[in-house]
């Protein structure tokens, strides 16, 4: 450090520091360090997942898209990476690309992945396609993964679709699943 600069971390050091920051939920800092670590470990899929997730959690959605695309080049059969790419593309309003990514994820993950249906619902909501949004929430419910918030969102979608009886059904189910004021307000 005679020249006043910090010594450069090894790949292993950057991986360990990035993972520690990730575990501590310091996602912005983790993103910077993990981006360096994946250069040393491009075949480490969990490391890529931590990088993409960290970028997403720190609101760096454009970066998360690029990280996910880079990761998919090394791991094209990763349903998680495709699903997360779809989520990130939805966040940056690249909706056609998002739908393709989510469709790839569904091919790899199958139909019963709970986060996949939540991401489809978010995509269809941004597309202002109530029928498809309702279908995504219904699929989540049919597979038994819908939590109280999901059921409330399904009720809202039915309400917006002017199907008030179905909206009430899901508001009640949401309230019965977990005590909360949101479904009671609706």
Coordinates of C-alpha atoms in Angstrom, one line a residue, residues 99 103 120-121 123-125 127 129-137:
X99 CA -42.8 -12.8 -20.8
X103 CA -42.0 -18.8 -20.4
X120 CA -46.5 -13.6 -14.1
X121 CA -49.2 -11.8 -12.2
X123 CA -46.2 -8.8 -15.6
X124 CA -49.9 -9.1 -16.6
X125 CA -50.8 -6.3 -14.2
X127 CA -49.6 -5.2 -19.3
X129 CA -54.3 -7.7 -18.9
X130 CA -56.7 -8.5 -16.0
X131 CA -57.8 -11.9 -17.4
X132 CA -54.2 -13.1 -17.5
X133 CA -53.4 -11.5 -14.1
X134 CA -56.4 -13.4 -12.6
X135 CA -55.3 -16.6 -14.2
X136 CA -51.8 -16.3 -12.7
X137 CA -53.2 -15.6 -9.2

